[in-house]
């Protein structure tokens, strides 16, 4: 497709109400004069949560939920339509269309209440209604400004496997379908406004890509349509050198690499859905994170090379709602299979492991998981090690929830000597106790565990040490 095609995605807060949608429309209108665009939208913020809650409530047999849902969604979208569309006839036509979608969702909730069962298919259909509504609002807002916005259902573009709730795209089929469906529109200089989060199987059954999946929709379409860039409009200025609540002089990074973005997404900088970069990194399509509330700011660009800097470290991240679990005892020294058993139990508990560390004395294995998963994980571990506990080979399975993981992230840390030394001497000078340390062999990140109370100080002192409050010159 055309060389200069750009994808613009607007997140839930960027289309949070009528005014926000107008702001998004203004951004699209300004960009539309520079070349072809495909827009992807999330549901208005809070809508997907409300839909999913209504679906689950309905499954308990409460038929009243459907009516309540209809009333709230109707009100919210009608208010936005009132603000966005001046002409009474056009507004009425839009509202009728919105009501139809809301009625469908309410109908599915009613059916769910009758059956007292929520099927994964019904949940997909109900939860995807928000994007179908917001796409129509934004398309009509564009029409108001003289740009031919056309709402397009992603079920006609993104082909996925058949896994309800977290479908994966089939890229070849998607490429074919998306090109066939959008070429004509783009030639006519229309701006397709595509529902994020949604796809369909080859047979046309609706699927969803997982919570927060609209970012993923945007990059799937970017790759399928050979876009020149994907711009993700959200409510933050971009990716920062640290969480500004912890470090007031944190800066927006002008450019980071796909690897750095993935590390940062993993370690708490929740700007992007974790799968977002997969479709575009191979093709080297740049992704921008920009603030729709401050469109004059440049944002952060994510590319293959990512503006390498001499200091190596790009950002300091921290996560605190995590727990450190230790499986230990003198009896496990040299005993094979303990690590295997440990992590099988963790997998059975469906807990995601964020960091692992074992000292060479083998006295214990420790790892960090999200605190929400800790009760389940501990009981799986006790079950798995019941025999070893009884025979005192495993002496303890302990949990410490008063901890945080802090990580220094940067591509160019790889092969650079002295970074770990600097990190740990700074922490030493500040009397910050380090509970565990890990570095992946990718060397893109050095992470360590500290007491929760030391997290802020650890992040601040490292941010200072590596001069992250100052602009860094690019090196080759
Ligand atoms: N609306 C969906 C959600 O809230 C998808 C998205 O916003 O990216 O999960
Ligand atoms: Mg969202």
Coordinates of C-alpha atoms and ligand atoms in Angstrom, one line a residue:
X1 CA 0.0 0.0 0.0
X2 CA 1.0 3.7 -0.2
X3 CA 4.5 4.4 1.2
X4 CA 3.6 7.1 3.6
X5 CA 0.5 5.6 5.3
X6 CA 0.5 6.3 9.0
X7 CA -1.5 4.6 11.8
X8 CA -2.8 6.7 14.7
X9 CA -4.2 5.0 17.7
X10 CA -6.2 6.8 20.4
X11 CA -6.3 5.2 23.9
X12 CA -9.3 5.2 26.2
X13 CA -8.5 8.5 28.1
X14 CA -7.7 10.2 24.7
X15 CA -11.4 9.5 23.8
X16 CA -12.6 9.7 27.4
X17 CA -15.5 12.2 26.7
X18 CA -16.8 14.4 24.0
X19 CA -14.1 17.1 24.5
X20 CA -11.4 14.5 24.3
X21 CA -12.8 13.0 21.2
X22 CA -12.9 16.5 19.7
X23 CA -9.2 16.9 20.6
X24 CA -8.5 13.6 18.9
X25 CA -10.4 14.6 15.8
X26 CA -8.4 17.9 15.6
X27 CA -5.2 15.9 15.7
X28 CA -6.5 13.6 12.9
X29 CA -7.7 16.5 10.8
X30 CA -4.4 18.3 11.0
X31 CA -2.5 15.1 10.1
X32 CA -4.9 14.1 7.3
X33 CA -3.7 16.9 5.1
X34 CA -0.1 15.4 5.1
X35 CA -1.1 12.0 3.7
X36 CA -3.1 8.9 4.2
X37 CA -4.0 7.8 7.7
X38 CA -5.7 4.9 9.4
X39 CA -7.1 5.6 12.9
X40 CA -7.6 3.0 15.6
X41 CA -9.6 3.7 18.7
X42 CA -10.1 2.3 22.2
X43 CA -13.4 2.4 24.0
X44 CA -14.1 5.6 26.0
X45 CA -12.2 5.1 29.3
X46 CA -14.1 2.9 31.8
X47 CA -16.5 1.5 29.2
X48 CA -14.8 -1.9 28.7
X49 CA -14.6 -2.4 32.5
X50 CA -18.3 -1.6 32.8
X51 CA -19.2 -4.0 30.0
X52 CA -17.1 -6.8 31.4
X53 CA -18.6 -6.2 34.9
X54 CA -22.1 -6.2 33.5
X55 CA -21.4 -9.5 31.7
X56 CA -20.2 -11.2 34.9
X57 CA -23.1 -9.8 36.9
X58 CA -25.6 -11.0 34.4
X59 CA -24.2 -14.5 34.6
X60 CA -25.4 -14.5 38.2
X61 CA -28.9 -14.4 36.9
X62 CA -29.6 -10.7 37.4
X63 CA -31.6 -9.5 34.4
X64 CA -31.7 -5.9 35.7
X65 CA -28.0 -5.4 34.9
X66 CA -28.7 -5.2 31.2
X67 CA -31.1 -2.2 31.7
X68 CA -28.7 -0.4 34.0
X69 CA -25.9 -0.9 31.4
X70 CA -28.1 0.4 28.6
X71 CA -28.9 3.5 30.6
X72 CA -25.4 4.4 31.6
X73 CA -23.8 3.7 28.2
X74 CA -26.6 5.4 26.4
X75 CA -26.2 8.5 28.6
X76 CA -22.4 8.6 28.3
X77 CA -22.3 8.3 24.5
X78 CA -25.3 10.5 23.9
X79 CA -23.6 13.3 25.9
X80 CA -20.5 12.9 23.7
X81 CA -22.6 12.9 20.5
X82 CA -24.4 16.1 21.6
X83 CA -21.1 17.9 22.0
X84 CA -19.6 16.6 18.8
X85 CA -22.4 16.8 16.2
X86 CA -24.2 20.1 15.6
X87 CA -26.7 19.1 12.9
X88 CA -29.8 17.6 14.6
X89 CA -30.5 15.1 11.8
X90 CA -26.9 13.8 11.7
X91 CA -26.9 13.6 15.4
X92 CA -30.1 11.6 15.6
X93 CA -28.8 9.2 13.0
X94 CA -25.6 8.7 15.0
X95 CA -27.5 8.2 18.2
X96 CA -29.7 5.6 16.6
X97 CA -26.6 3.7 15.5
X98 CA -25.1 3.9 18.9
X99 CA -28.3 2.7 20.6
X100 CA -28.4 -0.3 18.3
X101 CA -24.9 -1.3 19.4
X102 CA -25.8 -0.7 23.1
X103 CA -29.0 -2.7 22.6
X104 CA -27.1 -5.6 21.2
X105 CA -24.8 -5.6 24.3
X106 CA -27.7 -5.4 26.6
X107 CA -29.5 -8.2 24.8
X108 CA -26.4 -10.4 25.2
X109 CA -26.4 -9.6 28.9
X110 CA -30.1 -10.5 29.1
X111 CA -29.4 -13.8 27.4
X112 CA -26.5 -14.4 29.7
X113 CA -28.8 -13.8 32.7
X114 CA -31.4 -16.2 31.4
X115 CA -28.8 -18.9 30.9
X116 CA -26.9 -18.0 34.1
X117 CA -23.8 -18.7 32.1
X118 CA -21.3 -16.4 30.4
X119 CA -19.7 -18.1 27.4
X120 CA -16.3 -16.8 26.3
X121 CA -17.9 -15.8 22.9
X122 CA -20.6 -13.7 24.6
X123 CA -18.0 -12.0 26.8
X124 CA -16.0 -11.2 23.6
X125 CA -19.1 -9.7 22.0
X126 CA -20.2 -7.7 25.0
X127 CA -16.7 -6.4 25.9
X128 CA -16.0 -5.3 22.3
X129 CA -19.0 -3.0 22.1
X130 CA -17.1 0.0 23.5
X131 CA -14.8 0.3 20.5
X132 CA -17.7 0.0 18.1
X133 CA -19.3 3.0 19.9
X134 CA -16.2 5.2 20.1
X135 CA -15.2 4.5 16.5
X136 CA -18.5 5.9 15.3
X137 CA -18.3 8.9 17.5
X138 CA -14.8 9.8 16.2
X139 CA -15.7 9.1 12.6
X140 CA -18.7 11.5 12.9
X141 CA -16.5 14.1 14.6
X142 CA -14.2 14.0 11.6
X143 CA -17.1 14.4 9.3
X144 CA -18.0 17.5 11.2
X145 CA -14.6 18.9 10.4
X146 CA -14.8 18.1 6.7
X147 CA -12.7 15.0 6.8
X148 CA -14.4 11.8 5.5
X149 CA -14.1 9.6 8.6
X150 CA -15.5 6.2 8.1
X151 CA -16.1 3.7 11.0
X152 CA -14.7 0.3 10.1
X153 CA -15.2 -2.9 12.1
X154 CA -11.9 -4.6 12.8
X155 CA -13.7 -7.9 12.2
X156 CA -13.3 -7.1 8.6
X157 CA -9.6 -6.5 8.8
X158 CA -7.8 -8.4 11.5
X159 CA -7.9 -12.2 11.1
X160 CA -7.0 -14.1 14.3
X161 CA -6.9 -17.6 15.7
X162 CA -9.9 -18.9 17.6
X163 CA -8.8 -18.2 21.2
X164 CA -11.6 -16.1 22.9
X165 CA -10.4 -13.3 25.0
X166 CA -6.7 -13.3 23.9
X167 CA -6.7 -14.0 20.2
X168 CA -3.5 -13.8 18.1
X169 CA -3.4 -12.4 14.6
X170 CA -2.8 -14.4 11.5
X171 CA -0.6 -11.9 9.7
X172 CA -0.8 -13.1 6.1
X173 CA -4.6 -13.3 6.1
X174 CA -4.8 -10.0 7.9
X175 CA -2.6 -8.3 5.3
X176 CA -4.8 -9.6 2.5
X177 CA -8.1 -8.7 4.2
X178 CA -7.0 -5.3 5.5
X179 CA -5.5 -4.2 2.1
X180 CA -8.6 -5.4 0.2
X181 CA -11.0 -3.6 2.6
X182 CA -9.1 -0.3 3.0
X183 CA -7.4 0.4 -0.4
X184 CA -10.5 1.9 -1.9
X185 CA -11.3 4.0 1.1
X186 CA -7.7 5.4 1.2
X187 CA -7.7 6.1 -2.5
X188 CA -10.9 8.2 -2.0
X189 CA -9.0 10.0 0.8
X190 CA -11.3 8.8 3.5
X191 CA -9.9 8.2 7.0
X192 CA -10.9 4.7 8.2
X193 CA -11.6 4.7 12.0
X194 CA -11.1 1.2 13.1
X195 CA -12.3 -0.5 16.2
X196 CA -9.3 -1.4 18.3
X197 CA -9.1 -4.6 20.5
X198 CA -11.2 -6.6 18.1
X199 CA -10.5 -9.2 15.4
X200 CA -12.4 -12.2 13.8
X201 CA -11.5 -15.7 12.9
X202 CA -11.2 -16.8 9.3
X203 CA -14.9 -17.7 9.4
X204 CA -15.8 -14.3 10.8
X205 CA -16.4 -15.1 14.5
X206 CA -15.6 -12.0 16.6
X207 CA -12.5 -12.3 18.9
X208 CA -10.7 -9.9 21.2
X209 CA -7.0 -9.4 21.6
X210 CA -6.8 -9.2 25.4
X211 CA -7.2 -6.2 27.8
X212 CA -5.5 -3.1 26.5
X213 CA -5.2 -4.7 23.1
X214 CA -5.9 -1.6 21.0
X215 CA -2.2 -0.8 20.9
X216 CA -1.7 -4.2 19.5
X217 CA -4.4 -3.6 16.9
X218 CA -2.6 -0.5 15.8
X219 CA 0.8 -2.3 15.3
X220 CA -0.9 -5.3 13.6
X221 CA -2.4 -3.0 11.1
X222 CA 0.8 -1.0 10.8
X223 CA 2.7 -4.2 9.8
X224 CA -0.1 -5.5 7.6
X225 CA -0.4 -2.2 5.7
X226 CA 3.4 -1.5 5.6
X227 CA 2.8 1.8 7.4
X228 CA 5.7 4.3 7.7
X229 CA 4.9 4.8 11.4
X230 CA 2.4 4.1 14.2
X231 CA 1.5 6.9 16.5
X232 CA 0.0 5.9 19.9
X233 CA -1.8 8.8 21.4
X234 CA -2.3 8.5 25.2
X235 CA -2.4 10.7 28.3
X236 CA 1.3 10.8 29.1
X237 CA 4.1 12.7 27.4
X238 CA 6.0 9.5 26.3
X239 CA 8.3 7.1 28.0
X240 CA 10.2 8.8 30.9
X241 CA 13.6 8.2 32.5
X242 CA 11.7 7.3 35.7
X243 CA 8.3 7.5 37.3
X244 CA 7.8 11.3 37.9
X245 CA 6.0 10.5 41.1
X246 CA 9.3 9.1 42.4
X247 CA 11.7 11.4 40.5
X248 CA 10.3 14.9 39.9
X249 CA 13.1 15.8 37.4
X250 CA 12.5 12.7 35.3
X251 CA 12.6 13.5 31.5
X252 CA 10.8 12.2 28.5
X253 CA 13.1 10.1 26.4
X254 CA 13.2 11.3 22.8
X255 CA 14.0 7.9 21.4
X256 CA 14.3 4.3 22.8
X257 CA 14.8 1.0 21.1
X258 CA 12.2 -1.8 20.8
X259 CA 14.2 -3.8 23.3
X260 CA 14.3 -1.0 25.8
X261 CA 10.6 -0.4 25.4
X262 CA 9.9 -4.0 26.0
X263 CA 12.1 -4.1 29.2
X264 CA 10.4 -0.9 30.4
X265 CA 6.9 -2.2 29.7
X266 CA 7.8 -5.3 31.7
X267 CA 9.2 -3.4 34.6
X268 CA 6.3 -1.2 35.4
X269 CA 6.2 1.6 32.8
X270 CA 2.8 0.6 31.7
X271 CA 2.7 2.8 28.6
X272 CA 2.3 0.0 26.1
X273 CA 0.5 -3.3 25.9
X274 CA 3.4 -5.9 26.1
X275 CA 2.7 -7.4 22.7
X276 CA 2.5 -4.1 20.9
X277 CA 6.0 -4.1 19.4
X278 CA 6.0 -7.6 18.1
X279 CA 4.4 -6.9 14.7
X280 CA 6.5 -3.8 14.0
X281 CA 9.9 -4.5 15.3
X282 CA 10.8 -7.0 12.6
X283 CA 9.8 -4.6 9.9
X284 CA 11.5 -1.7 11.7
X285 CA 8.4 0.4 11.7
X286 CA 8.8 3.2 14.3
X287 CA 6.2 3.6 17.0
X288 CA 5.5 7.0 18.7
X289 CA 4.1 7.5 22.1
X290 CA 2.5 10.9 22.3
X291 CA 0.2 12.9 24.5
X292 CA -3.1 13.8 22.9
X293 CA -3.6 16.4 25.7
X294 CA -0.3 18.1 24.7
X295 CA 0.1 17.4 21.0
X296 CA 2.7 20.1 20.8
X297 CA 5.2 17.8 22.6
X298 CA 7.2 15.5 20.5
X299 CA 6.8 12.3 22.6
X300 CA 9.0 9.3 22.5
X301 CA 9.9 7.4 19.3
X302 CA 10.6 3.7 19.5
X303 CA 13.0 2.4 16.8
X304 CA 15.5 -0.4 16.2
X305 CA 18.5 1.6 17.3
X306 CA 16.9 3.8 19.8
X307 CA 19.2 6.9 20.2
X308 CA 22.2 5.2 21.9
X309 CA 23.8 7.4 24.6
X310 CA 27.2 7.2 26.2
X311 CA 25.9 6.7 29.7
X312 CA 24.3 3.3 28.7
X313 CA 21.5 3.5 31.3
X314 CA 18.4 5.0 29.8
X315 CA 15.8 4.7 32.5
X316 CA 15.4 3.5 36.1
X317 CA 12.2 1.7 36.8
X318 CA 10.6 0.3 39.9
X319 CA 7.7 -1.9 40.8
X320 CA 6.4 -2.3 44.4
X321 CA 3.3 -4.4 44.4
X322 CA 5.5 -7.5 44.3
X323 CA 6.5 -10.3 46.7
X324 CA 9.8 -12.1 47.2
X325 CA 9.3 -15.8 47.8
X326 CA 12.2 -18.0 49.1
X327 CA 12.4 -21.7 49.0
X328 CA 15.3 -22.9 51.1
X329 CA 17.0 -25.1 53.6
X330 CA 20.4 -26.8 53.9
X331 CA 18.8 -30.0 52.7
X332 CA 18.4 -28.7 49.1
X333 CA 22.1 -28.1 48.5
X334 CA 23.0 -30.3 45.6
X335 CA 19.5 -31.8 45.4
X336 CA 18.5 -31.9 41.8
X337 CA 15.0 -30.9 40.6
X338 CA 14.3 -28.3 43.3
X339 CA 14.3 -25.4 40.8
X340 CA 12.2 -27.5 38.4
X341 CA 9.7 -28.3 41.1
X342 CA 9.6 -24.7 42.3
X343 CA 8.8 -23.2 39.0
X344 CA 6.4 -25.9 37.9
X345 CA 4.4 -25.0 41.1
X346 CA 4.6 -21.3 40.2
X347 CA 3.4 -22.1 36.7
X348 CA 0.5 -24.2 38.2
X349 CA -0.4 -21.1 40.2
X350 CA -0.4 -19.1 37.0
X351 CA 2.0 -16.6 38.5
X352 CA 4.3 -14.6 36.3
X353 CA 7.9 -14.6 37.5
X354 CA 9.6 -11.2 37.4
X355 CA 13.0 -12.0 38.7
X356 CA 14.9 -15.1 39.8
X357 CA 18.1 -15.4 41.8
X358 CA 20.0 -18.3 43.4
X359 CA 23.3 -18.0 45.2
X360 CA 25.9 -20.6 44.4
X361 CA 25.8 -22.0 47.9
X362 CA 22.4 -23.2 46.7
X363 CA 20.9 -22.7 50.2
X364 CA 17.9 -21.1 48.7
X365 CA 16.1 -20.1 45.5
X366 CA 14.3 -16.8 45.5
X367 CA 12.1 -15.2 43.0
X368 CA 9.7 -12.3 42.7
X369 CA 6.1 -12.4 41.5
X370 CA 3.2 -9.9 41.6
X371 CA 1.7 -9.8 45.1
X372 CA -1.8 -10.6 43.8
X373 CA -0.5 -14.1 42.9
X374 CA 1.3 -14.8 46.1
X375 CA -1.4 -16.6 48.2
X376 CA -2.0 -19.1 45.3
X377 CA 1.7 -19.5 44.7
X378 CA 2.5 -20.3 48.3
X379 CA -0.2 -22.9 48.5
X380 CA 1.0 -24.6 45.3
X381 CA 4.6 -24.6 46.6
X382 CA 3.5 -26.1 49.9
X383 CA 1.7 -28.8 48.1
X384 CA 4.6 -29.5 45.7
X385 CA 7.1 -29.6 48.5
X386 CA 4.9 -31.4 51.1
X387 CA 7.3 -34.4 51.1
X388 CA 10.5 -32.4 51.3
X389 CA 9.1 -30.2 54.0
X390 CA 8.1 -33.3 56.0
X391 CA 11.6 -34.6 55.6
X392 CA 13.2 -31.2 56.5
X393 CA 15.0 -31.1 53.1
X394 CA 13.1 -27.9 52.4
X395 CA 13.1 -26.0 55.7
X396 CA 11.2 -23.0 54.7
X397 CA 9.0 -21.4 52.1
X398 CA 8.8 -17.7 53.0
X399 CA 7.3 -14.6 51.6
X400 CA 8.3 -11.0 51.9
X401 CA 5.8 -8.5 50.5
X402 CA 7.5 -5.4 51.7
X403 CA 9.9 -5.2 48.8
X404 CA 10.3 -3.6 45.4
X405 CA 12.2 -4.4 42.3
X406 CA 14.4 -1.6 40.9
X407 CA 15.9 -1.9 37.5
X408 CA 18.4 0.1 35.4
X409 CA 17.5 -0.4 31.7
X410 CA 19.4 0.4 28.5
X411 CA 20.6 -1.3 25.3
X412 CA 24.1 0.1 25.5
X413 CA 24.6 -1.3 29.0
X414 CA 25.4 -4.4 27.1
X415 CA 29.2 -5.1 27.2
X416 CA 29.8 -1.8 29.1
X417 CA 31.9 -2.4 32.1
X418 CA 31.5 -0.6 35.4
X419 CA 27.7 0.0 35.4
X420 CA 26.9 -2.6 38.0
X421 CA 29.8 -1.3 40.1
X422 CA 28.4 2.2 40.0
X423 CA 24.9 1.0 40.8
X424 CA 25.9 -0.9 43.8
X425 CA 28.3 1.6 45.2
X426 CA 25.7 4.4 45.0
X427 CA 23.3 2.2 46.8
X428 CA 25.9 1.3 49.4
X429 CA 26.7 5.0 50.0
X430 CA 23.0 5.5 50.7
X431 CA 22.8 2.6 53.1
X432 CA 20.3 0.8 50.9
X433 CA 20.2 -2.9 51.6
X434 CA 20.1 -5.1 48.5
X435 CA 18.1 -8.3 49.1
X436 CA 18.7 -10.0 45.7
X437 CA 20.3 -9.2 42.4
X438 CA 19.6 -10.4 38.8
X439 CA 20.9 -9.5 35.4
X440 CA 19.5 -11.2 32.3
X441 CA 22.1 -12.4 29.9
X442 CA 20.7 -9.9 27.4
X443 CA 22.4 -7.3 29.6
X444 CA 19.7 -4.8 28.8
X445 CA 18.8 -4.5 32.4
X446 CA 20.3 -5.0 35.9
X447 CA 17.6 -5.5 38.4
X448 CA 17.7 -5.9 42.2
X449 CA 15.3 -6.2 45.1
X450 CA 15.3 -3.7 47.9
X451 CA 13.0 -3.1 50.9
X452 CA 9.9 -1.3 49.8
X453 CA 10.8 1.7 52.0
X454 CA 14.1 2.2 50.1
X455 CA 12.6 2.1 46.6
X456 CA 12.2 5.9 46.2
X457 CA 15.7 6.6 47.4
X458 CA 17.2 3.9 45.2
X459 CA 15.5 5.2 42.1
X460 CA 16.4 8.8 42.8
X461 CA 20.0 8.2 43.6
X462 CA 20.5 6.1 40.5
X463 CA 18.7 8.6 38.3
X464 CA 21.2 11.2 39.6
X465 CA 24.2 9.0 39.3
X466 CA 23.6 8.3 35.6
X467 CA 22.7 11.9 34.9
X468 CA 19.3 11.0 33.6
X469 CA 17.9 14.4 34.6
X470 CA 20.0 15.9 31.8
X471 CA 19.6 15.6 28.0
X472 CA 22.0 13.0 26.6
X473 CA 23.8 13.4 23.3
X474 CA 23.3 10.7 20.8
X475 CA 26.4 8.5 20.0
X476 CA 26.8 6.0 17.2
Ligands
LIG1 N1 -10.9 -1.2 25.5 C1 -10.0 -2.3 25.7 C2 -9.6 -2.4 27.2 O1 -9.9 -1.5 28.0 C3 -8.8 -2.3 24.8 C4 -8.0 -1.1 25.0 O2 -8.3 -0.1 25.6 O3 -6.8 -1.1 24.5 O4 -9.0 -3.3 27.5
LIG2 MG1 -7.1 1.1 27.1

